[in-house]
Coordinates of C-alpha atoms and ligand atoms in Angstrom, one line a residue:
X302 CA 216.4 99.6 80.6
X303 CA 219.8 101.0 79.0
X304 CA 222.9 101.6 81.2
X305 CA 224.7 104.7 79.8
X306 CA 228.2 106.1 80.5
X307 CA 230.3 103.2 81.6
X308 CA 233.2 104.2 81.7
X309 CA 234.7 100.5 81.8
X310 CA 232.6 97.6 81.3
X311 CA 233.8 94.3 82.1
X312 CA 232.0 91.6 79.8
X313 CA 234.3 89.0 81.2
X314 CA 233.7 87.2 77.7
X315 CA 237.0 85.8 75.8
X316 CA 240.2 85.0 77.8
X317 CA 240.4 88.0 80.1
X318 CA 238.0 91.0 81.1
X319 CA 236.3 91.5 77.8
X320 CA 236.6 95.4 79.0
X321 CA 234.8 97.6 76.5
X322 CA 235.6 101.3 77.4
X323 CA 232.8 104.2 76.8
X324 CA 230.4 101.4 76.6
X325 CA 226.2 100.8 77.1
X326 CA 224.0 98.2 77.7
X327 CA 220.6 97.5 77.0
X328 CA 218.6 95.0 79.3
X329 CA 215.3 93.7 77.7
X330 CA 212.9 92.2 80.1
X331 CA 215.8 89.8 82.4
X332 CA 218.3 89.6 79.8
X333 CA 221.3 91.3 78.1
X334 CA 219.8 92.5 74.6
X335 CA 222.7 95.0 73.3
X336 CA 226.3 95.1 74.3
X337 CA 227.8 98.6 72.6
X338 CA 230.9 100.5 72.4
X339 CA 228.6 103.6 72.1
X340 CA 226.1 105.9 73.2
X341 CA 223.0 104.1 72.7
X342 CA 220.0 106.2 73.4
X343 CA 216.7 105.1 75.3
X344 CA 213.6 104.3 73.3
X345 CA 210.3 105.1 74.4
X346 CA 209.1 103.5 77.7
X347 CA 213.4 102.5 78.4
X348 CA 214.7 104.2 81.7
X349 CA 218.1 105.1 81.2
X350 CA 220.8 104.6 84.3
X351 CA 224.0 106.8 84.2
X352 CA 226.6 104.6 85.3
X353 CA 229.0 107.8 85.7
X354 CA 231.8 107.1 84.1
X355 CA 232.6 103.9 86.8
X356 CA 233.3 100.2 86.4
X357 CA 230.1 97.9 85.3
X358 CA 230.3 93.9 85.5
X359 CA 228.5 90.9 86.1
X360 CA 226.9 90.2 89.5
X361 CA 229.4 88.0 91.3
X362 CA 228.7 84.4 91.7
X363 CA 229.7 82.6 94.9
X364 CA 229.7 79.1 94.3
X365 CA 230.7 77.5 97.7
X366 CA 228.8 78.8 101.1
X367 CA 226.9 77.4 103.9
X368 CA 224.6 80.4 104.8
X369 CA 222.2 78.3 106.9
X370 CA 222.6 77.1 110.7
X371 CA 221.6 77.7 113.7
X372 CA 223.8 79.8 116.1
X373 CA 227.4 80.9 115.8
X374 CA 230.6 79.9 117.0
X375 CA 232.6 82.9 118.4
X376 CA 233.7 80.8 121.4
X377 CA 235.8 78.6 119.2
X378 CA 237.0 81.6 117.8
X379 CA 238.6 83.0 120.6
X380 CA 240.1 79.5 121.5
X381 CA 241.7 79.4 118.4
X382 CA 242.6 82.9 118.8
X383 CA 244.4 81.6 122.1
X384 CA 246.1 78.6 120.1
X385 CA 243.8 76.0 119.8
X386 CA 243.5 74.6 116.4
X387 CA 240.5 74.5 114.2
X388 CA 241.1 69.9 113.9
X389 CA 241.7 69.7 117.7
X390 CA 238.4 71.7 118.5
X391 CA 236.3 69.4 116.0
X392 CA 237.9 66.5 117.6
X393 CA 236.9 67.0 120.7
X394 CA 233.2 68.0 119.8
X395 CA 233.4 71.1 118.9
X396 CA 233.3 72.7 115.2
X397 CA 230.7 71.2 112.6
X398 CA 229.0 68.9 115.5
X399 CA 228.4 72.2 117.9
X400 CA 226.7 73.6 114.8
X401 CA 224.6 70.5 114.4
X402 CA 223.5 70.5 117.9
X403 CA 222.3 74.7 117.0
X404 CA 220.8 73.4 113.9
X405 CA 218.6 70.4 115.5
X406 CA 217.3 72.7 117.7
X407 CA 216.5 75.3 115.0
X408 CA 213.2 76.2 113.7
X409 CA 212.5 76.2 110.0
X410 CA 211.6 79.6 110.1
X411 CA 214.6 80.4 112.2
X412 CA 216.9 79.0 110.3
X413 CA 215.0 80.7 106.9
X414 CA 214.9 84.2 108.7
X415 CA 219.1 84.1 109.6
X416 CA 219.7 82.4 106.5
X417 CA 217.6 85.4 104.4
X418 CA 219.5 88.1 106.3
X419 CA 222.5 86.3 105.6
X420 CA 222.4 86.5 101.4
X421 CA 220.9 89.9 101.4
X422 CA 224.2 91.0 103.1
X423 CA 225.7 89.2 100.3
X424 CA 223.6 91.0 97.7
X425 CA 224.6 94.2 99.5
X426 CA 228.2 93.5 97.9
X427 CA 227.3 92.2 94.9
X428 CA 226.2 88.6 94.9
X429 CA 224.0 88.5 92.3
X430 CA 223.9 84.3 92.4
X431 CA 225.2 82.1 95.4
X432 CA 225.4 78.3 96.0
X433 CA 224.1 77.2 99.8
X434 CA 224.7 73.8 101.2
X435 CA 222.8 71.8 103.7
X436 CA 225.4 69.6 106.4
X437 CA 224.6 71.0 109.8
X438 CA 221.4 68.2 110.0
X439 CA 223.3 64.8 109.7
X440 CA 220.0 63.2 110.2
X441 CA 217.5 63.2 107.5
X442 CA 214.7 65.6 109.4
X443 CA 217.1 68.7 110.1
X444 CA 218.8 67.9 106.6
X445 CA 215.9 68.3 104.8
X446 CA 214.6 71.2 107.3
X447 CA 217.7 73.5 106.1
X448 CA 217.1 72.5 102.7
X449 CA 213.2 73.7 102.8
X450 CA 215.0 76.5 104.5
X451 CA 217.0 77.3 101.7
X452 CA 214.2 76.6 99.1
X453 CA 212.1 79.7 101.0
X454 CA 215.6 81.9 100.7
X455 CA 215.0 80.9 97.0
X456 CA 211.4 81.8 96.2
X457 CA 212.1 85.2 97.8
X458 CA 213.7 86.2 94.6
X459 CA 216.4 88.6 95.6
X460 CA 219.0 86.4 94.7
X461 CA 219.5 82.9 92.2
X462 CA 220.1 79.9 95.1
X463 CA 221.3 76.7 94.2
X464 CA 220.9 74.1 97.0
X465 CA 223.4 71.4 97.9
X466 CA 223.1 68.7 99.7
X467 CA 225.9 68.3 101.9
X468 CA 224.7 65.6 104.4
X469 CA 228.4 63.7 104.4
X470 CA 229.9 67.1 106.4
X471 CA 231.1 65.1 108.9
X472 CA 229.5 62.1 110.8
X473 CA 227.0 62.1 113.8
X474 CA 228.3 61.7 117.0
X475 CA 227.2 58.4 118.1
X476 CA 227.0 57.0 114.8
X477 CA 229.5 54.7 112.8
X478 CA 230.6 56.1 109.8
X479 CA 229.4 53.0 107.3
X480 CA 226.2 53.0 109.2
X481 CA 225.6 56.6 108.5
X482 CA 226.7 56.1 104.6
X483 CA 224.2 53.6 104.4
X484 CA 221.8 56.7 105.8
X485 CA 222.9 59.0 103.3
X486 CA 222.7 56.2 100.6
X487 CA 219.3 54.6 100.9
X488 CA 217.0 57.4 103.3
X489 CA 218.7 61.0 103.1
X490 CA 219.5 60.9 99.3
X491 CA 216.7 59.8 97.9
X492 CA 214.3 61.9 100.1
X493 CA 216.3 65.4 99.0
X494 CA 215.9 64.1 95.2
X495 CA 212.6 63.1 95.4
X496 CA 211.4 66.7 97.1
X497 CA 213.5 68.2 94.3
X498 CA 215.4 70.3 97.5
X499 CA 218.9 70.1 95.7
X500 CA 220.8 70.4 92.5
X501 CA 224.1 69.4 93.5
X502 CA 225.6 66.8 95.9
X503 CA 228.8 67.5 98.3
X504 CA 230.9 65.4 100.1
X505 CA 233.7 66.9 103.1
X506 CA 236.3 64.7 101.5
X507 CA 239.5 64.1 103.9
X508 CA 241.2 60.7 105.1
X509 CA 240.0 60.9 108.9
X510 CA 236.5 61.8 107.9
X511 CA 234.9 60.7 104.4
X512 CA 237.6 59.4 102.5
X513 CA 238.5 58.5 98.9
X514 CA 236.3 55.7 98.4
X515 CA 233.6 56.7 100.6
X516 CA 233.6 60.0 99.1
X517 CA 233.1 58.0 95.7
X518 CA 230.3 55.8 96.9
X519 CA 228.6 58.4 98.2
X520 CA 228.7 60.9 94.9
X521 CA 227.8 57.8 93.1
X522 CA 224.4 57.5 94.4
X523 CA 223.7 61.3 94.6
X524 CA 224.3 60.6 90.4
X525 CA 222.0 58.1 90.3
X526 CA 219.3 60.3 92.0
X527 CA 220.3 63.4 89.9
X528 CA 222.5 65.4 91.8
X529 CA 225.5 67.0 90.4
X530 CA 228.6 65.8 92.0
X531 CA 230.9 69.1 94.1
X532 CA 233.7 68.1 96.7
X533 CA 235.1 69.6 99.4
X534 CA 239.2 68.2 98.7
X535 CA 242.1 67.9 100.1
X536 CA 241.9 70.9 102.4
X537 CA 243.3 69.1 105.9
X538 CA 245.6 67.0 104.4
X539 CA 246.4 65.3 101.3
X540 CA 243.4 62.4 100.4
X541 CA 243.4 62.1 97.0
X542 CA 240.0 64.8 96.6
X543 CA 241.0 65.5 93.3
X544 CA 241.2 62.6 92.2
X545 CA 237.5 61.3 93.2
X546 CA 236.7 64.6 91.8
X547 CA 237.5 64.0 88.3
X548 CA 236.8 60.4 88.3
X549 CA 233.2 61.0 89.4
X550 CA 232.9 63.9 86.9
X551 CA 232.4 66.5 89.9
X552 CA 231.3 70.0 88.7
X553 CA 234.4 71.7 91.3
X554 CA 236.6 70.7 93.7
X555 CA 236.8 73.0 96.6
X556 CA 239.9 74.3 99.4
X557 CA 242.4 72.2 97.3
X558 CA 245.0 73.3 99.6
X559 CA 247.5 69.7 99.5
X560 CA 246.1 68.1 95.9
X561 CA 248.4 65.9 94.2
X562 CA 249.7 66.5 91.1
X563 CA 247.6 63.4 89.9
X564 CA 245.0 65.2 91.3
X565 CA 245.6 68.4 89.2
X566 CA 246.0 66.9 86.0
X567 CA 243.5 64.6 86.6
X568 CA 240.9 67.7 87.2
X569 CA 242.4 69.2 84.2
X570 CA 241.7 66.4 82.2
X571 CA 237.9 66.1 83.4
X572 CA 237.1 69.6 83.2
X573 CA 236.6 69.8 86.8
X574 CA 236.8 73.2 88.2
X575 CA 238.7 74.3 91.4
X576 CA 236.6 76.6 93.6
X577 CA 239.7 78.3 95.5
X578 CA 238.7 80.0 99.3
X579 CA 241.4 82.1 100.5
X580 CA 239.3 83.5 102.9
X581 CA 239.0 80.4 104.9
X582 CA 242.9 80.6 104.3
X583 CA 242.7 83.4 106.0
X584 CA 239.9 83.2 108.9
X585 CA 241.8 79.5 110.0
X586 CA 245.6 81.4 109.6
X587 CA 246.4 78.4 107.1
X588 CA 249.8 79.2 106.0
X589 CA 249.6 76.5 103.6
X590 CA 248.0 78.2 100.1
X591 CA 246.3 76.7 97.4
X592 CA 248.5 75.6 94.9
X593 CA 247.8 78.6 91.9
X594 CA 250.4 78.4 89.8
X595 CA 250.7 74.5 89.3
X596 CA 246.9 74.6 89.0
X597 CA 247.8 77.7 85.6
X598 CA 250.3 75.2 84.2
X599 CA 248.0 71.8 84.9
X600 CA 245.6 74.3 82.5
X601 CA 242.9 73.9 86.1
X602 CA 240.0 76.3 85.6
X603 CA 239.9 78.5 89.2
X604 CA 237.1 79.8 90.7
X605 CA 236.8 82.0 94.0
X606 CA 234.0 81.7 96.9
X607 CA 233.6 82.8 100.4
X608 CA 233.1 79.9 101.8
X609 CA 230.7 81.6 104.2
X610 CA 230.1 79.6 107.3
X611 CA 230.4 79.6 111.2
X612 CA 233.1 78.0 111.7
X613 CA 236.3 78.5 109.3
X614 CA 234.8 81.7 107.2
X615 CA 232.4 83.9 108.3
X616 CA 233.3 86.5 105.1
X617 CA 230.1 87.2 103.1
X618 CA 231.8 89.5 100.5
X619 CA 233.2 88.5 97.0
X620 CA 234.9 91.8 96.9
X621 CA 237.1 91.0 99.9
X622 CA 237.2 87.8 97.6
X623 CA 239.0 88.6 95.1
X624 CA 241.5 90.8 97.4
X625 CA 242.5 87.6 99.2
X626 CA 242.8 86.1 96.0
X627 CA 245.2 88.3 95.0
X628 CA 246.7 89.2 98.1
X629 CA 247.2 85.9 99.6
X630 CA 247.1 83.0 96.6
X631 CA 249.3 85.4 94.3
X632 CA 246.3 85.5 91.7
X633 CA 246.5 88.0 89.2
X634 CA 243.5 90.7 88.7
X635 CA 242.1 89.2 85.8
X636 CA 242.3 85.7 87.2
X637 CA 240.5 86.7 90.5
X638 CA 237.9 88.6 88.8
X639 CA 237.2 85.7 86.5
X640 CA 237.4 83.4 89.7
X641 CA 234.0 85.6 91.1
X642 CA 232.3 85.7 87.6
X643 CA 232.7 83.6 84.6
X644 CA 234.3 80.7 86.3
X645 CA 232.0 80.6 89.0
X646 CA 229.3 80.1 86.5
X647 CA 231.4 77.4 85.2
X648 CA 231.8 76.0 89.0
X649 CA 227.8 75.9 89.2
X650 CA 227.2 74.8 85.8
X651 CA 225.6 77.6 84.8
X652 CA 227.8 79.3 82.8
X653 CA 225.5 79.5 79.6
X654 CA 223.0 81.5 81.9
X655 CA 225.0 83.8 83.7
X656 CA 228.8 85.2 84.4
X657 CA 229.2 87.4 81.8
X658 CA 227.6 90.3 80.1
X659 CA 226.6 89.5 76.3
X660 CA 223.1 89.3 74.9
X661 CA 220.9 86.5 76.3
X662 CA 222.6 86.0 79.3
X663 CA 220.3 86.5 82.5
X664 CA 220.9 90.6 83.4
X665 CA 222.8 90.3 86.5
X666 CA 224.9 93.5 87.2
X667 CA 227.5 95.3 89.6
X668 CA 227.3 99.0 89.1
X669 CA 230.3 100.1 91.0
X670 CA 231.9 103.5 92.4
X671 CA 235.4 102.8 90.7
X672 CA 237.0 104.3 88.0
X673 CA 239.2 101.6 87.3
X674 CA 238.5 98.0 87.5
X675 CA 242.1 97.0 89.6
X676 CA 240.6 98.7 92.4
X677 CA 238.5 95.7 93.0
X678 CA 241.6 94.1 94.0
X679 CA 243.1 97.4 95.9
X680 CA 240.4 98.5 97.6
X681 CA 240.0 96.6 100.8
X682 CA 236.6 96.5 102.7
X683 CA 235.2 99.3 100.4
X684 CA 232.2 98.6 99.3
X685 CA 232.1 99.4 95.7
X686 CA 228.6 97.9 94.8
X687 CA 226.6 101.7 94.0
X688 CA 223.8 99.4 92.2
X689 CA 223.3 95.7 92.0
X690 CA 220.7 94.4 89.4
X691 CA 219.4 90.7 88.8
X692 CA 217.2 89.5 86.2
X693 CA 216.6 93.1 84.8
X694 CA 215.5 94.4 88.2
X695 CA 217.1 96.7 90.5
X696 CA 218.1 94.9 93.8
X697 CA 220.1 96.7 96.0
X698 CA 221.1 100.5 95.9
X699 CA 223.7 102.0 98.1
X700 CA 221.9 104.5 100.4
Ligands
NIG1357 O1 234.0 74.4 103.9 N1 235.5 72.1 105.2 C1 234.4 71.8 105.6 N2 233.3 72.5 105.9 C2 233.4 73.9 106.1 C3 233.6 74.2 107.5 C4 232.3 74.2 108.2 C5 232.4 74.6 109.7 O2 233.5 74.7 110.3 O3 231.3 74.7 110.2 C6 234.3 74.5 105.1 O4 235.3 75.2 105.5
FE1358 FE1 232.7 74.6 102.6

């Protein structure tokens, strides 16, 4: 296949945008084969798509989303709405453990069917690749039930899935928290390794839930079983989530709304990469913001994910992404379209596979409407997305 006619292509290779103007690409089998600045022209047995003069760039990447559990939460909604606060309505039962009570009494299938529906509205704006964590189980059965969940979501090919196991979300009711490490440690772990249902381990890192050192321990033996460490840090209040972050060699840090300095540098140092969510900013009216410009001059990679989930995000779209991003952390356009591409790859590991558009990368591709690629920060709600293609194959047109 050769797209023609793009009238700005964003390779996202280099420092910024890697925009080529007047450009075409040829896609050979599932990968980029031919990145030009010209008219190339289709050989025998190519089809040819006219991108019409608009902007073309990788399919976004959301690296940080919980697309799977059973039932929603509007309720709480409209108690925050009315002034109740997102910590108060965990505390007293609600938030993740209402979830977890939905989830338990979930089907597999049920929770497959929502959580299919779910990323194909995501592929309807562009999500070409998207993380999705367990944590609504908290007991090994229902854990590894959303994970086989997430697996079927997987083999349905619409979409690249990479499964987290996120089993330290919070801590079952009834349940002391060291007894429940010792769960995740010696049953829940190595059960999710062994059936190969994850890539990555996560831990909800905050003082009055998992903190520092049980964050640590419990990273640690997702290492020893293979999984990746990712963290959700510092996003209640200050607990020293960067910090177990780097030191563990964690592949992102996520919310990092109060890091320390430390923290920051620390992550700098390590490579770690901070997955920034300004729409849970938004969806919990957080005034505090992630810290954007200490994380530029700290030299912190930043990457940008929904955070889809049922309780503090329910935003499936990396477009409206990257308009938060801007809009709310003070990003600039370049940063917040790397934060949805090329560092997202780099927040999944994954960035020699995907996230930009050069030869041998995987063909993942955003054909938008747009003649000019700010409007993906200016345009809010539009959908842009006129054709979304993944490993070579078209995936999604706009009707
Ligand atoms: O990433 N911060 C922790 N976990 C989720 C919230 C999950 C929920 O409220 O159900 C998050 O924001
Ligand atoms: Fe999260």
């Amino acid at each position: 296949m050769i797209l023609t006619n793009i009238g700005q292509l964003l390779t996202m290779t280099g420092d910024g945008l890697g925009l080529i103007e007047k450009a075409s690409v040829r896609i050979t089998d599932n990968r980029f084969a031919e990145v030009s600045d010209s008219v190339l022209t289709p050989q025998p047995g190519e089809t040819e798509l006219d991108c019409q003069g608009c902007v073309v760039l990788p399919g976004f990447i959301d690296p940080h989303t919980h697309p799977v559990f059973g039932g929603w939460r509007h309720k709480e909604f409209e108690m925050r709405l009315s002034g109740r606060s997102y910590k108060e309505i965990a505390q007293s039962g609600g938030g993740i453990l209402s979830s977890v009570r939905m989830t338990r009494q979930a089907s597999e299938d049920e929770l497959y069917e929502s959580g299919l529906d779910r990323v194909k509205e995501m592929l309807s704006w562009g999500t070409t690749t998207v993380e999705a964590k367990s944590g609504y189980g908290l007991d090994t059965d229902t854990e590894l039930k959303m994970l086989r969940a997430i697996q079927r979501i997987a083999e349905q090919d619409l979409v690249t899935v990479f499964p987290t196991f996120l089993g330290a979300h919070s801590i079952p009711e009834n349940t002391g928290k060291e007894h429940y490490i010792r769960i995740l440690e010696d049953e829940m772990i190595p059960k999710v390794a062994e059936q190969n249902l994850a890539r990555f381990c996560d831990v909800f890192c905050e003082n009055f839930l998992f903190n520092a050192d049980d964050s640590r321990r419990i990273l640690e033996a997702g290492k020893r079983y293979g999984l990746v460490p990712k963290v959700h840090a510092d996003e209640i209040e200050p607990s020293a989530g960067a910090e177990v972050a780097a030191r563990v060699g964690a592949v992102s840090a996520a919310h990092l709304l109060r890091p320390s300095d430390k923290g920051l540098q620390a992550m700098a140092e390590a490579g770690v990469i901070a997955e920034l969510l300004p729409g849970t900013c938004f969806f919990l009216k957080e005034d505090t913001k992630a810290p954007v410009q200490k994380m530029r001059e700290y030299g912190v990679t930043m990457a940008l994910a929904t955070d889809f989930n049922p309780g503090s995000s329910t935003l499936l779209c990396q477009p409206l992404t990257v308009v938060f991003g801007c809009l709310l952390y003070g990003m600039t356009i370049v940063e917040a379209l790397r934060g949805v591409t090329v560092n997202s790859a780099k927040a999944l590991g994954i960035e020699h596979q995907a996230g930009t558009i050069e030869p041998g990368r995987t063909a993942d591709v955003v054909i938008t409407d747009l003649p000019d690629y700010r409007h993906l920060a200016y345009r809010v709600g539009h959908n842009p997305c006129r054709t979304v293609i993944r490993h070579g194959k078209v995936v999604h047109s706009a009707s």
